Amino acid sequence: MTLLEVKNLEVTYPGGVAAVRGVDLSLTAGQKVGVAGESGCGKSTLALALLRLLPPGTRVTGEILLNGEDVLTMRWGRVRAVRWAGASIVFQGAMHSLNPVHRIGDQIAEPVLLHQGATAAQARKRTGELLEQAGLPASRATAYPHELSGGQRQRVMIAMALACAPQLIIADEPTTALDVMIQAQILNLLERLVTDQDLGLIMISHDLAVLADICDRLVVMYAGRIIEEGPAQEVYENALHPYAKALSASFSHIGDPTSRFAPRGLPGDPPDPSELPSGCAFHPRCGEAVDVCLTEDQVLRGAGRGRRAACVHVPVPAVSTGTATEGTQEPATPAPDTRSAP
Ligand SMILES: Nc1ncnc2c1ncn2[C@@H]1O[C@H](COP(=O)(O)OP(=O)(O)OP(=O)(O)O)[C@@H](O)[C@H]1O
Ligand SMILES: [Mg+2]
């Protein structure tokens, strides 16, 4: 069953900053989707848009269907309910998201009281259960955020995100500020809870290797666009788009000594979203760019086996029968064969 369907989402911040451009994304119940890409490519903007958390003055168009209901056209009362019971977000810096003057137990209990109509005793019991699920003793409910370590605070954020039993968790770089050991613990915890409770997960990270490990599908963004998507391990191990290839090559692959000793970085930086280059936004950094890349923007095209990529070089699979299967949708325009171009 489709849990989330994003259609042609465009987000433009004031001043013409085109942070998300024409994003289509869909997630079934219980599915885990990773979103990767360099800094500034629009990952957080996409996450915030999903729950209408963008600052005033931001232009958002398209559709965000959560269980078939469009988040973008909901009344605010409904949006507030959906933010806890439909989908909830775990942000990067737990210290900034937790209120420093309130005990963590009260902060976890608040949405349970407000959105689930629980009594004070029920909310206290639920808070204890949530803390224990997140690997903290229930007795820590009386602690203030500053009395906890960074990893413990992030566990509190996870407990809070699960408070109203949402169907979808959006985790935006949930472990970036933590040390490597704690990162692994928190990611394992999140992965286990999501799997046990059969929740959908959108996990945002720079780290393609981590996403490939945790997620079913992987989406790679560049300059506000999804430029590649497909089964997580396949995208990680055998990316099709030159940007996704470069991103993947910058992480060491287990069993591949060449990538360990000579990770291929990508020169330059992503473009400023208020001054995007013509054609494919990646062409100024792309070693495989041909003439058409300078003038024609590329949209995602089916590449077979549930994969899609937005590059002229991606071969379109032959469709042997009249019926298209998932992931082999015909491209909007046929891919010109430019491989022999000078
Ligand atoms: N409130 C805002 N007003 C104007 N521009 C913004 C705003 N927030 C983000 N941007 C711009 O939108 C673009 C996308 O930002 P976003 O935070 O979504 O990137 P990101 O992929 O999450 O990056 P990171 O990996 O660093 O978190 C960036 O160019 C950023 O400067
Ligand atoms: Mg971000």
Coordinates of C-alpha atoms and ligand atoms in Angstrom, one line a residue:
M1 CA 0.0 0.0 0.0
T2 CA 1.3 3.5 -0.9
L3 CA 2.1 5.4 2.2
L4 CA 3.6 8.6 0.7
E5 CA 3.5 9.8 -2.8
V6 CA 5.2 13.1 -3.7
K7 CA 4.4 14.4 -7.1
N8 CA 6.3 17.1 -9.0
L9 CA 7.3 18.9 -5.8
E10 CA 8.9 22.3 -6.3
V11 CA 10.2 24.4 -3.4
T12 CA 11.5 27.9 -4.0
Y13 CA 12.7 30.0 -1.1
P14 CA 12.4 33.8 -1.2
G15 CA 14.8 35.3 -3.7
G16 CA 14.3 32.6 -6.3
V17 CA 16.3 29.9 -4.5
A18 CA 15.0 26.8 -6.3
A19 CA 15.9 24.3 -3.6
V20 CA 13.7 21.3 -4.7
R21 CA 12.8 20.9 -8.4
G22 CA 10.3 18.5 -9.8
V23 CA 10.7 15.7 -7.2
D24 CA 8.6 12.6 -7.5
L25 CA 9.0 10.1 -4.7
S26 CA 6.9 7.2 -3.4
L27 CA 7.1 5.0 -0.4
T28 CA 5.0 1.9 0.5
A29 CA 4.1 1.1 4.1
G30 CA 7.2 -0.3 5.9
Q31 CA 9.6 0.7 3.2
K32 CA 12.9 2.5 4.0
V33 CA 14.1 5.0 1.5
G34 CA 17.5 6.8 1.8
V35 CA 18.1 10.3 0.5
A36 CA 21.7 11.2 -0.3
G37 CA 23.5 14.1 -1.9
E38 CA 26.0 16.8 -1.1
S39 CA 25.4 19.7 1.2
G40 CA 22.9 22.1 -0.3
C41 CA 21.3 19.8 -2.7
G42 CA 17.8 20.1 -1.1
K43 CA 17.5 17.1 1.2
S44 CA 16.4 19.0 4.3
T45 CA 14.1 21.2 2.3
L46 CA 12.4 18.1 0.9
A47 CA 12.0 16.7 4.5
L48 CA 10.6 20.0 5.8
A49 CA 8.2 20.3 2.9
L50 CA 6.7 16.9 3.6
L51 CA 5.3 18.2 6.9
R52 CA 4.8 21.9 5.9
L53 CA 7.6 23.0 8.1
L54 CA 9.2 25.5 5.7
P55 CA 9.5 29.2 6.6
P56 CA 6.8 31.7 5.6
G57 CA 7.3 33.1 2.1
T58 CA 8.5 29.8 0.6
R59 CA 6.7 28.8 -2.5
V60 CA 5.7 25.1 -2.6
T61 CA 3.9 23.5 -5.5
G62 CA 3.0 19.9 -6.4
E63 CA 1.4 17.2 -4.3
I64 CA 2.4 15.4 -1.1
L65 CA -0.1 12.6 -0.6
L66 CA 0.2 10.9 2.8
N67 CA -2.2 8.0 2.8
G68 CA -3.9 9.7 -0.1
E69 CA -4.4 13.0 1.7
D70 CA -2.6 16.1 0.3
V71 CA -0.5 17.6 3.1
L72 CA -0.1 20.8 1.0
T73 CA -3.8 21.6 1.0
M74 CA -4.8 20.4 4.5
R75 CA -6.1 22.7 7.1
W76 CA -3.6 23.6 9.8
G77 CA -5.4 21.7 12.5
R78 CA -5.1 18.6 10.4
V79 CA -1.5 19.3 9.6
R80 CA -0.7 19.4 13.3
A81 CA -2.3 16.1 13.9
V82 CA -0.5 14.5 10.9
R83 CA 2.8 15.8 12.2
W84 CA 2.6 13.4 15.1
A85 CA 0.3 10.6 14.2
G86 CA 1.0 10.4 10.5
A87 CA 4.6 11.2 10.1
S88 CA 7.2 12.6 12.4
I89 CA 10.7 14.0 12.0
V90 CA 14.0 13.3 13.9
F91 CA 16.3 16.2 13.3
Q92 CA 20.1 16.4 13.5
G93 CA 20.7 18.5 16.6
A94 CA 18.6 17.1 19.4
M95 CA 19.8 19.9 21.8
H96 CA 18.1 22.5 19.5
S97 CA 14.9 20.6 19.2
L98 CA 14.4 19.8 22.9
N99 CA 13.2 22.5 25.2
P100 CA 16.0 23.1 27.7
V101 CA 13.8 24.1 30.6
H102 CA 11.4 21.1 30.5
R103 CA 12.0 17.6 31.7
I104 CA 12.3 15.2 28.8
G105 CA 9.5 13.0 30.1
D106 CA 7.1 16.0 30.0
Q107 CA 8.2 16.8 26.4
I108 CA 7.6 13.2 25.3
A109 CA 4.2 13.1 27.1
E110 CA 3.0 16.3 25.6
P111 CA 2.0 15.0 22.1
V112 CA 0.5 11.8 23.8
L113 CA -1.7 14.1 25.9
L114 CA -2.6 16.4 23.1
H115 CA -3.0 14.1 20.2
Q116 CA -4.0 10.8 21.7
G117 CA -6.3 12.2 24.4
A118 CA -4.4 10.1 27.1
T119 CA -4.9 10.8 30.8
A120 CA -1.8 12.0 32.8
A121 CA -1.2 8.5 34.2
Q122 CA -1.5 6.9 30.7
A123 CA 0.9 9.4 29.2
R124 CA 3.4 8.8 32.0
K125 CA 3.2 5.0 31.4
R126 CA 3.6 5.5 27.6
T127 CA 6.6 7.9 28.2
G128 CA 8.3 5.2 30.2
E129 CA 7.7 2.6 27.5
L130 CA 8.9 4.9 24.8
L131 CA 12.1 5.7 26.7
E132 CA 12.8 2.0 27.2
Q133 CA 12.2 1.3 23.5
A134 CA 14.8 4.0 22.8
G135 CA 17.2 2.3 25.1
L136 CA 17.0 4.6 28.1
P137 CA 15.7 3.7 31.6
A138 CA 12.1 5.0 32.2
S139 CA 13.6 6.8 35.3
R140 CA 15.4 9.2 33.0
A141 CA 12.0 10.9 32.3
T142 CA 12.8 13.4 35.1
A143 CA 16.1 14.5 33.5
Y144 CA 16.5 17.9 31.7
P145 CA 18.1 17.8 28.3
H146 CA 21.4 19.2 29.5
E147 CA 21.8 16.3 31.9
L148 CA 22.0 13.8 29.0
S149 CA 24.7 13.0 26.5
G150 CA 24.3 13.8 22.8
G151 CA 23.5 10.2 22.0
Q152 CA 21.0 10.0 24.9
R153 CA 19.3 13.2 23.7
Q154 CA 19.0 11.7 20.2
R155 CA 17.4 8.6 21.8
V156 CA 14.9 11.0 23.4
M157 CA 14.2 12.5 20.0
I158 CA 13.5 9.0 18.6
A159 CA 11.2 8.3 21.5
M160 CA 9.4 11.5 20.8
A161 CA 9.0 10.8 17.2
L162 CA 7.4 7.4 18.0
A163 CA 5.1 8.9 20.7
C164 CA 1.9 9.0 18.6
A165 CA 2.6 5.8 16.7
P166 CA 3.2 7.5 13.3
Q167 CA 3.4 5.4 10.1
L168 CA 6.3 7.3 8.7
I169 CA 9.6 8.6 10.3
I170 CA 11.6 11.2 8.5
A171 CA 15.2 11.2 9.9
D172 CA 17.3 14.1 8.7
E173 CA 21.0 13.4 9.4
P174 CA 20.0 12.0 12.9
T175 CA 23.5 11.1 13.9
T176 CA 25.8 13.7 12.2
A177 CA 26.7 15.4 15.5
L178 CA 27.6 12.2 17.3
D179 CA 30.8 10.2 17.5
V180 CA 31.1 7.1 15.2
M181 CA 30.3 4.5 17.9
I182 CA 27.2 6.3 19.1
Q183 CA 26.2 7.0 15.4
A184 CA 26.1 3.2 14.8
Q185 CA 24.1 2.6 18.0
I186 CA 21.5 5.2 17.1
L187 CA 21.2 4.1 13.5
N188 CA 20.8 0.5 14.6
L189 CA 18.1 1.5 17.1
L190 CA 16.2 3.5 14.6
E191 CA 16.4 0.7 12.0
R192 CA 15.2 -1.9 14.5
L193 CA 12.3 0.2 15.8
V194 CA 11.2 1.0 12.3
T195 CA 11.4 -2.6 11.2
D196 CA 9.7 -4.0 14.3
Q197 CA 6.8 -1.6 14.0
D198 CA 6.6 -1.8 10.2
L199 CA 7.0 2.0 9.8
G200 CA 8.0 3.8 6.7
L201 CA 11.4 5.5 7.0
I202 CA 12.9 8.4 5.0
M203 CA 16.5 8.6 6.1
I204 CA 18.6 11.6 4.9
S205 CA 22.4 11.4 5.0
H206 CA 25.5 12.4 3.1
D207 CA 26.7 8.9 3.8
L208 CA 25.7 6.6 0.9
A209 CA 27.3 3.6 2.6
V210 CA 25.2 3.9 5.7
L211 CA 22.0 4.4 3.6
A212 CA 22.8 1.4 1.4
D213 CA 23.1 -0.7 4.6
I214 CA 19.9 0.4 6.2
C215 CA 17.5 1.2 3.3
D216 CA 15.6 -0.7 0.7
R217 CA 15.7 2.1 -1.9
L218 CA 18.1 4.9 -2.4
V219 CA 17.5 8.3 -3.9
V220 CA 20.3 10.6 -4.9
M221 CA 19.7 14.3 -5.2
Y222 CA 21.6 17.0 -7.0
A223 CA 20.7 20.7 -7.2
G224 CA 17.2 20.1 -6.0
R225 CA 16.5 17.2 -8.4
I226 CA 16.4 13.4 -7.9
I227 CA 19.1 12.3 -10.4
E228 CA 19.0 8.6 -9.6
E229 CA 16.9 6.1 -7.6
G230 CA 16.7 2.4 -7.3
P231 CA 17.3 -0.6 -5.0
A232 CA 19.8 0.7 -2.3
Q233 CA 22.6 -1.8 -2.8
E234 CA 22.5 -1.6 -6.6
V235 CA 22.6 2.2 -6.6
Y236 CA 25.5 2.1 -4.1
E237 CA 27.5 -0.6 -5.9
N238 CA 26.7 0.2 -9.5
A239 CA 25.4 3.8 -9.8
L240 CA 24.3 4.9 -13.3
H241 CA 24.4 8.7 -13.1
P242 CA 27.9 10.2 -13.2
Y243 CA 27.1 12.2 -10.0
A244 CA 25.8 9.2 -8.1
K245 CA 28.9 7.2 -9.3
A246 CA 31.2 9.9 -8.0
L247 CA 29.3 10.1 -4.7
S248 CA 29.5 6.4 -4.3
A249 CA 33.2 6.2 -5.2
S250 CA 33.9 8.7 -2.4
F251 CA 33.0 6.0 0.1
S252 CA 35.0 2.9 0.6
H253 CA 33.3 -0.3 -0.6
I254 CA 33.9 -3.4 1.4
G255 CA 35.9 -5.9 -0.6
D256 CA 37.1 -3.3 -3.1
P257 CA 40.7 -2.3 -2.2
T258 CA 40.9 0.3 -5.0
S259 CA 38.1 2.4 -3.6
R260 CA 39.7 2.2 -0.1
F261 CA 43.1 3.4 -1.3
A262 CA 42.0 5.8 -4.0
P263 CA 38.6 7.2 -3.3
R264 CA 37.7 9.4 -6.2
G265 CA 36.4 12.7 -5.0
L266 CA 34.4 15.1 -7.1
P267 CA 36.0 18.5 -7.9
G268 CA 34.1 21.7 -7.4
D269 CA 30.8 22.4 -5.6
P270 CA 27.1 22.1 -6.4
P271 CA 25.7 25.2 -8.0
D272 CA 23.9 28.0 -6.2
P273 CA 20.2 27.1 -6.5
S274 CA 19.4 30.8 -7.3
E275 CA 21.8 30.6 -10.3
L276 CA 21.5 27.2 -11.8
P277 CA 23.5 26.4 -15.0
S278 CA 21.6 25.8 -18.2
G279 CA 20.9 22.2 -19.2
C280 CA 21.7 19.5 -16.8
A281 CA 22.7 21.2 -13.5
F282 CA 25.6 18.7 -13.1
H283 CA 27.2 19.3 -16.5
P284 CA 29.9 21.8 -15.2
R285 CA 31.4 19.0 -13.0
C286 CA 30.6 16.1 -15.2
G287 CA 33.4 14.2 -16.9
E288 CA 30.9 12.6 -19.3
A289 CA 29.0 15.7 -20.4
V290 CA 28.2 16.0 -24.1
D291 CA 26.7 18.9 -26.1
V292 CA 23.1 18.1 -25.2
C293 CA 23.9 18.2 -21.5
L294 CA 24.7 21.9 -21.8
T295 CA 21.3 22.8 -23.2
E296 CA 18.7 20.2 -22.2
D297 CA 17.8 19.5 -18.6
Q298 CA 17.5 15.8 -17.9
V299 CA 14.6 14.1 -16.3
L300 CA 14.5 10.7 -14.6
R301 CA 14.1 7.9 -17.1
G302 CA 13.5 4.2 -16.5
A303 CA 16.6 2.2 -16.6
G304 CA 15.2 -1.3 -15.8
R305 CA 14.9 -3.4 -12.7
G306 CA 13.3 -0.7 -10.6
R307 CA 16.0 1.9 -11.4
R308 CA 15.7 5.4 -12.8
A309 CA 18.4 8.0 -13.6
A310 CA 18.4 11.4 -15.2
C311 CA 21.3 11.2 -17.6
V312 CA 21.5 11.0 -21.4
H313 CA 24.0 8.2 -21.1
V314 CA 21.7 5.9 -19.2
P315 CA 20.5 3.2 -21.7
V316 CA 16.8 2.8 -21.9
P317 CA 15.9 -0.9 -21.5
A318 CA 14.2 -2.5 -24.4
V319 CA 10.5 -3.1 -23.7
S320 CA 9.7 -6.5 -25.1
T321 CA 5.9 -6.6 -24.3
G322 CA 3.3 -3.9 -24.4
T323 CA 3.0 -3.7 -20.6
A324 CA 5.5 -1.6 -18.7
T325 CA 6.6 -3.0 -15.3
E326 CA 7.6 -1.0 -12.2
G327 CA 10.8 0.9 -12.8
T328 CA 10.8 0.5 -16.5
Q329 CA 8.6 3.4 -17.3
E330 CA 9.2 5.0 -20.6
P331 CA 11.2 8.2 -20.4
A332 CA 9.4 11.5 -21.1
T333 CA 11.7 11.8 -24.1
P334 CA 13.7 9.0 -25.7
A335 CA 17.4 9.1 -24.7
P336 CA 19.4 10.4 -27.6
D337 CA 22.4 8.2 -28.3
T338 CA 25.2 10.6 -27.7
R339 CA 27.8 8.1 -26.7
S340 CA 29.6 8.4 -30.0
A341 CA 29.5 12.2 -30.0
P342 CA 32.9 13.8 -30.4
Ligands
LIG1 N1 15.4 29.4 4.7 C1 16.1 29.4 3.6 N2 16.1 30.5 2.8 C2 16.8 30.6 1.6 N3 17.5 29.5 1.2 C3 17.6 28.4 1.9 C4 16.8 28.3 3.1 N4 17.1 27.1 3.6 C5 17.9 26.5 2.8 N5 18.2 27.3 1.7 C6 19.0 26.9 0.5 O1 18.4 25.9 -0.1 C7 19.4 25.0 -0.6 C8 19.0 23.6 -0.1 O2 19.3 23.5 1.3 P1 19.0 22.3 2.2 O3 19.2 22.7 3.6 O4 17.7 21.6 1.8 O5 20.2 21.3 1.7 P2 20.7 19.9 2.3 O6 20.8 19.0 1.2 O7 19.9 19.5 3.5 O8 22.2 20.3 2.8 P3 23.0 19.7 4.1 O9 23.5 18.4 3.6 O10 24.1 20.7 4.3 O11 22.1 19.6 5.2 C9 20.7 25.5 -0.2 O12 21.3 26.2 -1.3 C10 20.4 26.4 0.9 O13 21.3 27.5 1.0
MG2 MG 20.2 19.2 5.5

